[in-house]
């Protein structure tokens, strides 16, 4: 309720502002907008001039620049990939070390649950195989 009262008071104050405040606000906005517009025009002009000067150089040196850029890109990609693989390996080894030493790293519970499920399924399959083997042996002795 207090928020609504405060908002209505602010709206009334804005309506009661003198005309000079509104003129100053408009002049400031127009000055800032005009300055930014002029700056963007200068940047556009500089970009067009730079492209005009650089285009012949790029055309002349493109047989050298293109393979050089491709080579540098491949080298950088290789370094980034090897660094990423190194970080992944260090992370995996540190997780494994914490797991083996019993420090209980994140995800160890899920790993234990999966191990218990696999062990249960392996026992179940072993029991079924023994039952099948006994049935097969008793079935061959009866014939």
mmCIF file of N, CA and C in Angstrom:
data_model
loop_
_atom_site.group_PDB
_atom_site.id
_atom_site.type_symbol
_atom_site.label_atom_id
_atom_site.label_comp_id
_atom_site.label_asym_id
_atom_site.label_seq_id
_atom_site.Cartn_x
_atom_site.Cartn_y
_atom_site.Cartn_z
ATOM 1 N N UNK A 1 0.817 -1.182 0.000
ATOM 2 C CA UNK A 1 0.000 0.000 0.000
ATOM 3 C C UNK A 1 0.869 1.259 0.000
ATOM 4 N N UNK A 2 1.957 1.192 0.792
ATOM 5 C CA UNK A 2 2.859 2.341 0.865
ATOM 6 C C UNK A 2 3.541 2.579 -0.477
ATOM 7 N N UNK A 3 3.813 1.478 -1.199
ATOM 8 C CA UNK A 3 4.452 1.615 -2.518
ATOM 9 C C UNK A 3 3.553 2.373 -3.486
ATOM 10 N N UNK A 4 2.280 2.061 -3.472
ATOM 11 C CA UNK A 4 1.342 2.728 -4.377
ATOM 12 C C UNK A 4 1.272 4.217 -4.029
ATOM 13 N N UNK A 5 1.231 4.512 -2.735
ATOM 14 C CA UNK A 5 1.179 5.909 -2.291
ATOM 15 C C UNK A 5 2.432 6.667 -2.713
ATOM 16 N N UNK A 6 3.585 6.003 -2.569
ATOM 17 C CA UNK A 6 4.856 6.640 -2.946
ATOM 18 C C UNK A 6 4.931 6.859 -4.454
ATOM 19 N N UNK A 7 4.450 5.878 -5.237
ATOM 20 C CA UNK A 7 4.472 6.019 -6.689
ATOM 21 C C UNK A 7 3.567 7.167 -7.137
ATOM 22 N N UNK A 8 2.418 7.292 -6.499
ATOM 23 C CA UNK A 8 1.523 8.379 -6.903
ATOM 24 C C UNK A 8 2.119 9.731 -6.517
ATOM 25 N N UNK A 9 2.842 9.797 -5.391
ATOM 26 C CA UNK A 9 3.493 11.043 -4.991
ATOM 27 C C UNK A 9 4.591 11.409 -5.996
ATOM 28 N N UNK A 10 5.356 10.384 -6.457
ATOM 29 C CA UNK A 10 6.411 10.654 -7.438
ATOM 30 C C UNK A 10 5.803 11.144 -8.750
ATOM 31 N N UNK A 11 4.689 10.556 -9.160
ATOM 32 C CA UNK A 11 4.031 10.983 -10.399
ATOM 33 C C UNK A 11 3.566 12.423 -10.287
ATOM 34 N N UNK A 12 3.060 12.795 -9.115
ATOM 35 C CA UNK A 12 2.608 14.175 -8.919
ATOM 36 C C UNK A 12 3.801 15.133 -8.943
ATOM 37 N N UNK A 13 4.931 14.726 -8.369
ATOM 38 C CA UNK A 13 6.119 15.577 -8.379
ATOM 39 C C UNK A 13 6.633 15.779 -9.797
ATOM 40 N N UNK A 14 6.565 14.706 -10.605
ATOM 41 C CA UNK A 14 7.018 14.829 -11.989
ATOM 42 C C UNK A 14 6.123 15.797 -12.754
ATOM 43 N N UNK A 15 4.828 15.770 -12.471
ATOM 44 C CA UNK A 15 3.933 16.674 -13.159
ATOM 45 C C UNK A 15 4.138 18.113 -12.695
ATOM 46 N N UNK A 16 4.603 18.272 -11.472
ATOM 47 C CA UNK A 16 4.786 19.601 -10.918
ATOM 48 C C UNK A 16 6.175 20.168 -11.180
ATOM 49 N N UNK A 17 7.042 19.422 -11.873
ATOM 50 C CA UNK A 17 8.387 19.924 -12.156
ATOM 51 C C UNK A 17 8.279 21.170 -13.027
ATOM 52 N N UNK A 18 9.143 22.137 -12.773
ATOM 53 C CA UNK A 18 9.116 23.343 -13.602
ATOM 54 C C UNK A 18 9.493 23.015 -15.044
ATOM 55 N N UNK A 19 9.068 23.874 -15.912
ATOM 56 C CA UNK A 19 9.328 23.704 -17.340
ATOM 57 C C UNK A 19 10.832 23.712 -17.619
ATOM 58 N N UNK A 20 11.608 24.426 -16.824
ATOM 59 C CA UNK A 20 13.049 24.521 -17.064
ATOM 60 C C UNK A 20 13.732 23.161 -16.896
ATOM 61 N N UNK A 21 13.254 22.344 -15.939
ATOM 62 C CA UNK A 21 13.838 21.008 -15.758
ATOM 63 C C UNK A 21 13.600 20.146 -16.999
ATOM 64 N N UNK A 22 12.413 20.226 -17.551
ATOM 65 C CA UNK A 22 12.110 19.443 -18.754
ATOM 66 C C UNK A 22 12.950 19.898 -19.933
ATOM 67 N N UNK A 23 13.162 21.201 -20.047
ATOM 68 C CA UNK A 23 13.980 21.739 -21.141
ATOM 69 C C UNK A 23 15.423 21.270 -20.982
ATOM 70 N N UNK A 24 15.934 21.283 -19.749
ATOM 71 C CA UNK A 24 17.310 20.834 -19.504
ATOM 72 C C UNK A 24 17.448 19.353 -19.840
ATOM 73 N N UNK A 25 16.460 18.545 -19.444
ATOM 74 C CA UNK A 25 16.494 17.115 -19.763
ATOM 75 C C UNK A 25 16.510 16.890 -21.275
ATOM 76 N N UNK A 26 15.659 17.596 -21.994
ATOM 77 C CA UNK A 26 15.586 17.448 -23.448
ATOM 78 C C UNK A 26 16.883 17.902 -24.104
ATOM 79 N N UNK A 27 17.461 18.998 -23.627
ATOM 80 C CA UNK A 27 18.707 19.494 -24.207
ATOM 81 C C UNK A 27 19.851 18.519 -23.953
ATOM 82 N N UNK A 28 19.883 17.943 -22.760
ATOM 83 C CA UNK A 28 20.924 16.961 -22.445
ATOM 84 C C UNK A 28 20.783 15.727 -23.332
ATOM 85 N N UNK A 29 19.554 15.243 -23.491
ATOM 86 C CA UNK A 29 19.325 14.067 -24.330
ATOM 87 C C UNK A 29 19.704 14.352 -25.782
ATOM 88 N N UNK A 30 19.336 15.525 -26.279
ATOM 89 C CA UNK A 30 19.662 15.876 -27.664
ATOM 90 C C UNK A 30 21.165 16.014 -27.851
ATOM 91 N N UNK A 31 21.861 16.594 -26.884
ATOM 92 C CA UNK A 31 23.314 16.756 -26.979
ATOM 93 C C UNK A 31 24.007 15.404 -26.975
ATOM 94 N N UNK A 32 23.583 14.530 -26.041
ATOM 95 C CA UNK A 32 24.198 13.197 -25.966
ATOM 96 C C UNK A 32 23.911 12.406 -27.238
ATOM 97 N N UNK A 33 22.677 12.446 -27.700
ATOM 98 C CA UNK A 33 22.324 11.719 -28.929
ATOM 99 C C UNK A 33 23.067 12.241 -30.136
ATOM 100 N N UNK A 34 23.153 13.558 -30.260
ATOM 101 C CA UNK A 34 23.878 14.149 -31.392
ATOM 102 C C UNK A 34 25.359 13.812 -31.353
ATOM 103 N N UNK A 35 25.939 13.838 -30.159
ATOM 104 C CA UNK A 35 27.364 13.495 -30.031
ATOM 105 C C UNK A 35 27.608 12.050 -30.446
ATOM 106 N N UNK A 36 26.757 11.163 -29.980
ATOM 107 C CA UNK A 36 26.920 9.747 -30.343
ATOM 108 C C UNK A 36 26.700 9.521 -31.829
ATOM 109 N N UNK A 37 25.757 10.224 -32.419
ATOM 110 C CA UNK A 37 25.512 10.116 -33.862
ATOM 111 C C UNK A 37 26.723 10.602 -34.658
ATOM 112 N N UNK A 38 27.306 11.737 -34.237
ATOM 113 C CA UNK A 38 28.497 12.247 -34.922
ATOM 114 C C UNK A 38 29.669 11.289 -34.762
ATOM 115 N N UNK A 39 29.828 10.713 -33.569
ATOM 116 C CA UNK A 39 30.906 9.759 -33.338
ATOM 117 C C UNK A 39 30.742 8.514 -34.201
ATOM 118 N N UNK A 40 29.512 8.019 -34.325
ATOM 119 C CA UNK A 40 29.295 6.839 -35.171
ATOM 120 C C UNK A 40 29.573 7.155 -36.636
ATOM 121 N N UNK A 41 29.253 8.366 -37.081
ATOM 122 C CA UNK A 41 29.573 8.764 -38.458
ATOM 123 C C UNK A 41 31.071 8.815 -38.695
ATOM 124 N N UNK A 42 31.824 9.348 -37.725
ATOM 125 C CA UNK A 42 33.294 9.378 -37.851
ATOM 126 C C UNK A 42 33.877 7.970 -37.891
ATOM 127 N N UNK A 43 33.349 7.092 -37.080
ATOM 128 C CA UNK A 43 33.842 5.710 -37.079
ATOM 129 C C UNK A 43 33.542 5.039 -38.414
ATOM 130 N N UNK A 44 32.352 5.264 -38.946
ATOM 131 C CA UNK A 44 32.008 4.694 -40.256
ATOM 132 C C UNK A 44 32.936 5.233 -41.334
ATOM 133 N N UNK A 45 33.206 6.532 -41.325
ATOM 134 C CA UNK A 45 34.106 7.126 -42.314
ATOM 135 C C UNK A 45 35.513 6.541 -42.192
ATOM 136 N N UNK A 46 36.004 6.400 -40.972
ATOM 137 C CA UNK A 46 37.329 5.817 -40.757
ATOM 138 C C UNK A 46 37.395 4.376 -41.229
ATOM 139 N N UNK A 47 36.327 3.621 -41.010
ATOM 140 C CA UNK A 47 36.290 2.224 -41.450
ATOM 141 C C UNK A 47 36.332 2.135 -42.970
ATOM 142 N N UNK A 48 35.573 2.984 -43.649
ATOM 143 C CA UNK A 48 35.567 2.967 -45.119
ATOM 144 C C UNK A 48 36.944 3.343 -45.662
ATOM 145 N N UNK A 49 37.584 4.346 -45.082
ATOM 146 C CA UNK A 49 38.929 4.744 -45.540
ATOM 147 C C UNK A 49 39.935 3.622 -45.295
ATOM 148 N N UNK A 50 39.871 2.997 -44.122
ATOM 149 C CA UNK A 50 40.803 1.905 -43.809
ATOM 150 C C UNK A 50 40.609 0.729 -44.762
ATOM 151 N N UNK A 51 39.377 0.397 -45.088
ATOM 152 C CA UNK A 51 39.135 -0.696 -46.038
ATOM 153 C C UNK A 51 39.612 -0.333 -47.437
ATOM 154 N N UNK A 52 39.449 0.910 -47.818
ATOM 155 C CA UNK A 52 39.914 1.352 -49.134
ATOM 156 C C UNK A 52 41.425 1.222 -49.243
ATOM 157 N N UNK A 53 42.138 1.573 -48.188
ATOM 158 C CA UNK A 53 43.600 1.476 -48.202
ATOM 159 C C UNK A 53 44.050 0.021 -48.085
ATOM 160 N N UNK A 54 43.365 -0.784 -47.257
ATOM 161 C CA UNK A 54 43.825 -2.142 -46.964
ATOM 162 C C UNK A 54 43.447 -3.146 -48.050
ATOM 163 N N UNK A 55 42.411 -2.900 -48.822
ATOM 164 C CA UNK A 55 41.959 -3.882 -49.806
ATOM 165 C C UNK A 55 43.035 -4.233 -50.833
ATOM 166 N N UNK A 56 43.722 -3.274 -51.450
ATOM 167 C CA UNK A 56 44.773 -3.682 -52.390
ATOM 168 C C UNK A 56 45.891 -4.491 -51.719
ATOM 169 N N UNK A 57 46.240 -4.117 -50.500
ATOM 170 C CA UNK A 57 47.268 -4.879 -49.788
ATOM 171 C C UNK A 57 46.802 -6.302 -49.510
ATOM 172 N N UNK A 58 45.541 -6.463 -49.126
ATOM 173 C CA UNK A 58 45.018 -7.804 -48.876
ATOM 174 C C UNK A 58 44.981 -8.641 -50.154
ATOM 175 N N UNK A 59 44.632 -8.011 -51.279
ATOM 176 C CA UNK A 59 44.589 -8.739 -52.550
ATOM 177 C C UNK A 59 45.996 -9.164 -52.964
ATOM 178 N N UNK A 60 46.976 -8.278 -52.779
ATOM 179 C CA UNK A 60 48.351 -8.597 -53.172
ATOM 180 C C UNK A 60 48.929 -9.699 -52.289
ATOM 181 N N UNK A 61 48.710 -9.602 -50.985
ATOM 182 C CA UNK A 61 49.333 -10.544 -50.060
ATOM 183 C C UNK A 61 48.449 -11.733 -49.687
ATOM 184 N N UNK A 62 47.284 -11.886 -50.295
ATOM 185 C CA UNK A 62 46.385 -12.978 -49.933
ATOM 186 C C UNK A 62 46.980 -14.363 -50.170
ATOM 187 N N UNK A 63 47.821 -14.597 -51.209
ATOM 188 C CA UNK A 63 48.403 -15.932 -51.339
ATOM 189 C C UNK A 63 49.303 -16.303 -50.155
ATOM 190 N N UNK A 64 49.791 -15.320 -49.428
ATOM 191 C CA UNK A 64 50.619 -15.596 -48.260
ATOM 192 C C UNK A 64 49.779 -15.551 -46.985
ATOM 193 N N UNK A 65 48.860 -14.598 -46.928
ATOM 194 C CA UNK A 65 48.099 -14.383 -45.700
ATOM 195 C C UNK A 65 47.146 -15.539 -45.419
ATOM 196 N N UNK A 66 46.440 -16.029 -46.430
ATOM 197 C CA UNK A 66 45.437 -17.071 -46.205
ATOM 198 C C UNK A 66 46.064 -18.356 -45.656
ATOM 199 N N UNK A 67 47.128 -18.898 -46.273
ATOM 200 C CA UNK A 67 47.735 -20.095 -45.671
ATOM 201 C C UNK A 67 48.332 -19.834 -44.294
ATOM 202 N N UNK A 68 48.872 -18.624 -44.088
ATOM 203 C CA UNK A 68 49.429 -18.299 -42.773
ATOM 204 C C UNK A 68 48.328 -18.270 -41.715
ATOM 205 N N UNK A 69 47.194 -17.681 -42.045
ATOM 206 C CA UNK A 69 46.081 -17.624 -41.092
ATOM 207 C C UNK A 69 45.555 -19.029 -40.797
ATOM 208 N N UNK A 70 45.458 -19.851 -41.839
ATOM 209 C CA UNK A 70 44.994 -21.233 -41.630
ATOM 210 C C UNK A 70 45.980 -21.987 -40.740
ATOM 211 N N UNK A 71 47.271 -21.822 -40.982
ATOM 212 C CA UNK A 71 48.284 -22.504 -40.173
ATOM 213 C C UNK A 71 48.229 -22.044 -38.724
ATOM 214 N N UNK A 72 48.144 -20.749 -38.521
ATOM 215 C CA UNK A 72 48.084 -20.224 -37.151
ATOM 216 C C UNK A 72 46.815 -20.716 -36.452
ATOM 217 N N UNK A 73 45.688 -20.749 -37.168
ATOM 218 C CA UNK A 73 44.437 -21.224 -36.575
ATOM 219 C C UNK A 73 44.546 -22.691 -36.171
ATOM 220 N N UNK A 74 45.167 -23.506 -37.031
ATOM 221 C CA UNK A 74 45.328 -24.928 -36.705
ATOM 222 C C UNK A 74 46.267 -25.124 -35.511
ATOM 223 N N UNK A 75 47.329 -24.333 -35.469
ATOM 224 C CA UNK A 75 48.259 -24.436 -34.341
ATOM 225 C C UNK A 75 47.564 -24.047 -33.040
ATOM 226 N N UNK A 76 46.809 -22.946 -33.072
ATOM 227 C CA UNK A 76 46.085 -22.520 -31.873
ATOM 228 C C UNK A 76 45.042 -23.560 -31.454
ATOM 229 N N UNK A 77 44.349 -24.121 -32.435
ATOM 230 C CA UNK A 77 43.356 -25.152 -32.110
ATOM 231 C C UNK A 77 44.029 -26.366 -31.485
ATOM 232 N N UNK A 78 45.200 -26.733 -31.994
ATOM 233 C CA UNK A 78 45.931 -27.865 -31.416
ATOM 234 C C UNK A 78 46.355 -27.599 -29.986
ATOM 235 N N UNK A 79 46.879 -26.393 -29.737
ATOM 236 C CA UNK A 79 47.286 -26.058 -28.370
ATOM 237 C C UNK A 79 46.087 -26.037 -27.426
ATOM 238 N N UNK A 80 44.973 -25.457 -27.880
ATOM 239 C CA UNK A 80 43.783 -25.417 -27.039
ATOM 240 C C UNK A 80 43.246 -26.822 -26.769
ATOM 241 N N UNK A 81 43.245 -27.664 -27.792
ATOM 242 C CA UNK A 81 42.761 -29.035 -27.609
ATOM 243 C C UNK A 81 43.666 -29.805 -26.655
ATOM 244 N N UNK A 82 44.977 -29.694 -26.836
ATOM 245 C CA UNK A 82 45.882 -30.432 -25.952
ATOM 246 C C UNK A 82 45.768 -29.919 -24.517
ATOM 247 N N UNK A 83 45.605 -28.614 -24.348
ATOM 248 C CA UNK A 83 45.403 -28.071 -23.006
ATOM 249 C C UNK A 83 44.114 -28.575 -22.381
ATOM 250 N N UNK A 84 43.053 -28.613 -23.169
ATOM 251 C CA UNK A 84 41.778 -29.124 -22.662
ATOM 252 C C UNK A 84 41.857 -30.589 -22.284
ATOM 253 N N UNK A 85 42.524 -31.388 -23.129
ATOM 254 C CA UNK A 85 42.681 -32.800 -22.798
ATOM 255 C C UNK A 85 43.530 -32.973 -21.546
ATOM 256 N N UNK A 86 44.546 -32.123 -21.386
ATOM 257 C CA UNK A 86 45.383 -32.190 -20.188
ATOM 258 C C UNK A 86 44.586 -31.875 -18.936
ATOM 259 N N UNK A 87 43.756 -30.835 -19.003
ATOM 260 C CA UNK A 87 42.920 -30.477 -17.849
ATOM 261 C C UNK A 87 41.938 -31.606 -17.546
ATOM 262 N N UNK A 88 41.361 -32.202 -18.583
ATOM 263 C CA UNK A 88 40.421 -33.305 -18.374
ATOM 264 C C UNK A 88 41.122 -34.497 -17.732
ATOM 265 N N UNK A 89 42.339 -34.805 -18.179
ATOM 266 C CA UNK A 89 43.082 -35.932 -17.608
ATOM 267 C C UNK A 89 43.436 -35.671 -16.153
ATOM 268 N N UNK A 90 43.893 -34.462 -15.846
ATOM 269 C CA UNK A 90 44.239 -34.134 -14.457
ATOM 270 C C UNK A 90 42.997 -34.228 -13.570
ATOM 271 N N UNK A 91 41.868 -33.735 -14.070
ATOM 272 C CA UNK A 91 40.625 -33.804 -13.300
ATOM 273 C C UNK A 91 40.223 -35.257 -13.053
ATOM 274 N N UNK A 92 40.305 -36.083 -14.095
ATOM 275 C CA UNK A 92 39.930 -37.493 -13.945
ATOM 276 C C UNK A 92 40.863 -38.213 -12.970
ATOM 277 N N UNK A 93 42.163 -37.961 -13.078
ATOM 278 C CA UNK A 93 43.108 -38.618 -12.168
ATOM 279 C C UNK A 93 42.915 -38.141 -10.734
ATOM 280 N N UNK A 94 42.628 -36.856 -10.538
ATOM 281 C CA UNK A 94 42.418 -36.372 -9.168
ATOM 282 C C UNK A 94 41.145 -36.974 -8.587
ATOM 283 N N UNK A 95 40.080 -37.103 -9.405
ATOM 284 C CA UNK A 95 38.850 -37.730 -8.929
ATOM 285 C C UNK A 95 39.122 -39.180 -8.564
ATOM 286 N N UNK A 96 39.851 -39.872 -9.421
ATOM 287 C CA UNK A 96 40.170 -41.279 -9.173
ATOM 288 C C UNK A 96 41.006 -41.434 -7.909
ATOM 289 N N UNK A 97 41.976 -40.535 -7.700
ATOM 290 C CA UNK A 97 42.819 -40.589 -6.506
ATOM 291 C C UNK A 97 41.968 -40.380 -5.257
ATOM 292 N N UNK A 98 41.060 -39.398 -5.290
ATOM 293 C CA UNK A 98 40.189 -39.158 -4.140
ATOM 294 C C UNK A 98 39.267 -40.346 -3.893
ATOM 295 N N UNK A 99 38.810 -40.993 -4.963
ATOM 296 C CA UNK A 99 37.919 -42.144 -4.814
ATOM 297 C C UNK A 99 38.669 -43.323 -4.195
ATOM 298 N N UNK A 100 39.880 -43.566 -4.676
ATOM 299 C CA UNK A 100 40.663 -44.701 -4.177
ATOM 300 C C UNK A 100 41.091 -44.482 -2.734
ATOM 301 N N UNK A 101 41.430 -43.245 -2.366
ATOM 302 C CA UNK A 101 41.865 -42.971 -0.997
ATOM 303 C C UNK A 101 40.695 -42.805 -0.043
ATOM 304 N N UNK A 102 39.449 -42.907 -0.523
ATOM 305 C CA UNK A 102 38.277 -42.890 0.342
ATOM 306 C C UNK A 102 37.793 -41.513 0.735
ATOM 307 N N UNK A 103 38.124 -40.493 0.002
ATOM 308 C CA UNK A 103 37.690 -39.129 0.336
ATOM 309 C C UNK A 103 36.296 -38.808 -0.180
ATOM 310 N N UNK A 104 35.664 -39.744 -0.863
ATOM 311 C CA UNK A 104 34.277 -39.622 -1.324
ATOM 312 C C UNK A 104 34.069 -38.404 -2.234
ATOM 313 N N UNK A 105 34.596 -38.440 -3.472
ATOM 314 C CA UNK A 105 34.398 -37.313 -4.403
ATOM 315 C C UNK A 105 32.956 -37.272 -4.917
ATOM 316 N N UNK A 106 32.560 -36.168 -5.554
ATOM 317 C CA UNK A 106 31.198 -36.074 -6.100
ATOM 318 C C UNK A 106 30.954 -37.162 -7.137
ATOM 319 N N UNK A 107 29.818 -37.825 -7.038
ATOM 320 C CA UNK A 107 29.467 -38.881 -7.981
ATOM 321 C C UNK A 107 29.855 -40.268 -7.507
ATOM 322 N N UNK A 108 30.538 -40.381 -6.358
ATOM 323 C CA UNK A 108 30.959 -41.690 -5.871
ATOM 324 C C UNK A 108 29.758 -42.547 -5.495
ATOM 325 N N UNK A 109 28.703 -41.921 -4.970
ATOM 326 C CA UNK A 109 27.507 -42.678 -4.603
ATOM 327 C C UNK A 109 26.879 -43.328 -5.832
ATOM 328 N N UNK A 110 26.792 -42.596 -6.911
ATOM 329 C CA UNK A 110 26.222 -43.146 -8.144
ATOM 330 C C UNK A 110 27.077 -44.286 -8.666
ATOM 331 N N UNK A 111 28.394 -44.141 -8.553
ATOM 332 C CA UNK A 111 29.286 -45.196 -9.000
ATOM 333 C C UNK A 111 29.103 -46.452 -8.155
ATOM 334 N N UNK A 112 28.945 -46.280 -6.848
ATOM 335 C CA UNK A 112 28.729 -47.426 -5.952
ATOM 336 C C UNK A 112 27.407 -48.115 -6.265
ATOM 337 N N UNK A 113 26.349 -47.329 -6.528
ATOM 338 C CA UNK A 113 25.060 -47.917 -6.876
ATOM 339 C C UNK A 113 25.158 -48.720 -8.161
ATOM 340 N N UNK A 114 25.855 -48.173 -9.161
ATOM 341 C CA UNK A 114 26.016 -48.885 -10.429
ATOM 342 C C UNK A 114 26.822 -50.162 -10.220
ATOM 343 N N UNK A 115 27.872 -50.086 -9.391
ATOM 344 C CA UNK A 115 28.693 -51.270 -9.123
ATOM 345 C C UNK A 115 27.870 -52.346 -8.428
ATOM 346 N N UNK A 116 27.025 -51.950 -7.468
ATOM 347 C CA UNK A 116 26.184 -52.922 -6.762
ATOM 348 C C UNK A 116 25.160 -53.548 -7.708
ATOM 349 N N UNK A 117 24.576 -52.743 -8.612
ATOM 350 C CA UNK A 117 23.631 -53.288 -9.594
ATOM 351 C C UNK A 117 24.312 -54.318 -10.487
ATOM 352 N N UNK A 118 25.511 -53.955 -10.978
ATOM 353 C CA UNK A 118 26.241 -54.882 -11.849
ATOM 354 C C UNK A 118 26.606 -56.154 -11.107
ATOM 355 N N UNK A 119 27.030 -56.021 -9.858
ATOM 356 C CA UNK A 119 27.386 -57.209 -9.082
ATOM 357 C C UNK A 119 26.158 -58.088 -8.871
ATOM 358 N N UNK A 120 24.996 -57.486 -8.584
ATOM 359 C CA UNK A 120 23.759 -58.256 -8.418
ATOM 360 C C UNK A 120 23.371 -58.974 -9.695
ATOM 361 N N UNK A 121 23.461 -58.285 -10.836
ATOM 362 C CA UNK A 121 23.126 -58.918 -12.123
ATOM 363 C C UNK A 121 24.102 -60.043 -12.441
ATOM 364 N N UNK A 122 25.388 -59.825 -12.123
ATOM 365 C CA UNK A 122 26.381 -60.873 -12.387
ATOM 366 C C UNK A 122 26.078 -62.113 -11.541
ATOM 367 N N UNK A 123 25.717 -61.941 -10.256
ATOM 368 C CA UNK A 123 25.355 -63.090 -9.407
ATOM 369 C C UNK A 123 24.122 -63.786 -9.956
ATOM 370 N N UNK A 124 23.139 -62.993 -10.399
ATOM 371 C CA UNK A 124 21.915 -63.567 -10.944
ATOM 372 C C UNK A 124 22.203 -64.408 -12.193
ATOM 373 N N UNK A 125 23.041 -63.893 -13.074
ATOM 374 C CA UNK A 125 23.387 -64.627 -14.301
ATOM 375 C C UNK A 125 24.181 -65.880 -13.950
ATOM 376 N N UNK A 126 25.069 -65.780 -12.969
ATOM 377 C CA UNK A 126 25.862 -66.950 -12.544
ATOM 378 C C UNK A 126 24.941 -68.033 -11.990
ATOM 379 N N UNK A 127 23.963 -67.634 -11.151
ATOM 380 C CA UNK A 127 23.015 -68.609 -10.600
ATOM 381 C C UNK A 127 22.186 -69.264 -11.697
ATOM 382 N N UNK A 128 21.727 -68.481 -12.652
ATOM 383 C CA UNK A 128 20.952 -69.035 -13.771
ATOM 384 C C UNK A 128 21.793 -70.000 -14.596
ATOM 385 N N UNK A 129 23.059 -69.635 -14.802
ATOM 386 C CA UNK A 129 23.933 -70.517 -15.579
ATOM 387 C C UNK A 129 24.147 -71.833 -14.844
ATOM 388 N N UNK A 130 24.312 -71.763 -13.524
ATOM 389 C CA UNK A 130 24.482 -73.006 -12.752
ATOM 390 C C UNK A 130 23.231 -73.862 -12.817
ATOM 391 N N UNK A 131 22.058 -73.217 -12.687
ATOM 392 C CA UNK A 131 20.803 -73.955 -12.782
ATOM 393 C C UNK A 131 20.660 -74.603 -14.161
ATOM 394 N N UNK A 132 20.973 -73.849 -15.209
ATOM 395 C CA UNK A 132 20.884 -74.382 -16.562
ATOM 396 C C UNK A 132 21.855 -75.547 -16.737
ATOM 397 N N UNK A 133 23.073 -75.383 -16.188
ATOM 398 C CA UNK A 133 24.060 -76.459 -16.296
ATOM 399 C C UNK A 133 23.605 -77.711 -15.563
ATOM 400 N N UNK A 134 23.022 -77.560 -14.378
ATOM 401 C CA UNK A 134 22.534 -78.717 -13.630
ATOM 402 C C UNK A 134 21.374 -79.377 -14.358
ATOM 403 N N UNK A 135 20.462 -78.574 -14.945
ATOM 404 C CA UNK A 135 19.342 -79.142 -15.706
ATOM 405 C C UNK A 135 19.858 -79.886 -16.926
ATOM 406 N N UNK A 136 20.890 -79.322 -17.558
ATOM 407 C CA UNK A 136 21.445 -79.948 -18.754
ATOM 408 C C UNK A 136 22.118 -81.268 -18.393
ATOM 409 N N UNK A 137 22.833 -81.290 -17.272
ATOM 410 C CA UNK A 137 23.539 -82.509 -16.850
ATOM 411 C C UNK A 137 22.514 -83.567 -16.438
ATOM 412 N N UNK A 138 21.508 -83.210 -15.652
ATOM 413 C CA UNK A 138 20.502 -84.190 -15.237
ATOM 414 C C UNK A 138 19.671 -84.653 -16.417
ATOM 415 N N UNK A 139 19.429 -83.777 -17.378
ATOM 416 C CA UNK A 139 18.672 -84.152 -18.572
ATOM 417 C C UNK A 139 19.452 -85.120 -19.450
ATOM 418 N N UNK A 140 20.783 -84.978 -19.521
ATOM 419 C CA UNK A 140 21.586 -85.879 -20.355
ATOM 420 C C UNK A 140 21.782 -87.229 -19.656
ATOM 421 N N UNK A 141 21.767 -87.241 -18.319
ATOM 422 C CA UNK A 141 21.929 -88.508 -17.593
ATOM 423 C C UNK A 141 20.666 -89.333 -17.676
ATOM 424 N N UNK A 142 19.518 -88.700 -17.774
ATOM 425 C CA UNK A 142 18.246 -89.420 -17.849
ATOM 426 C C UNK A 142 18.069 -90.065 -19.223
ATOM 427 N N UNK A 143 18.666 -89.547 -20.271
ATOM 428 C CA UNK A 143 18.439 -90.109 -21.596
ATOM 429 C C UNK A 143 19.246 -91.302 -21.841
#
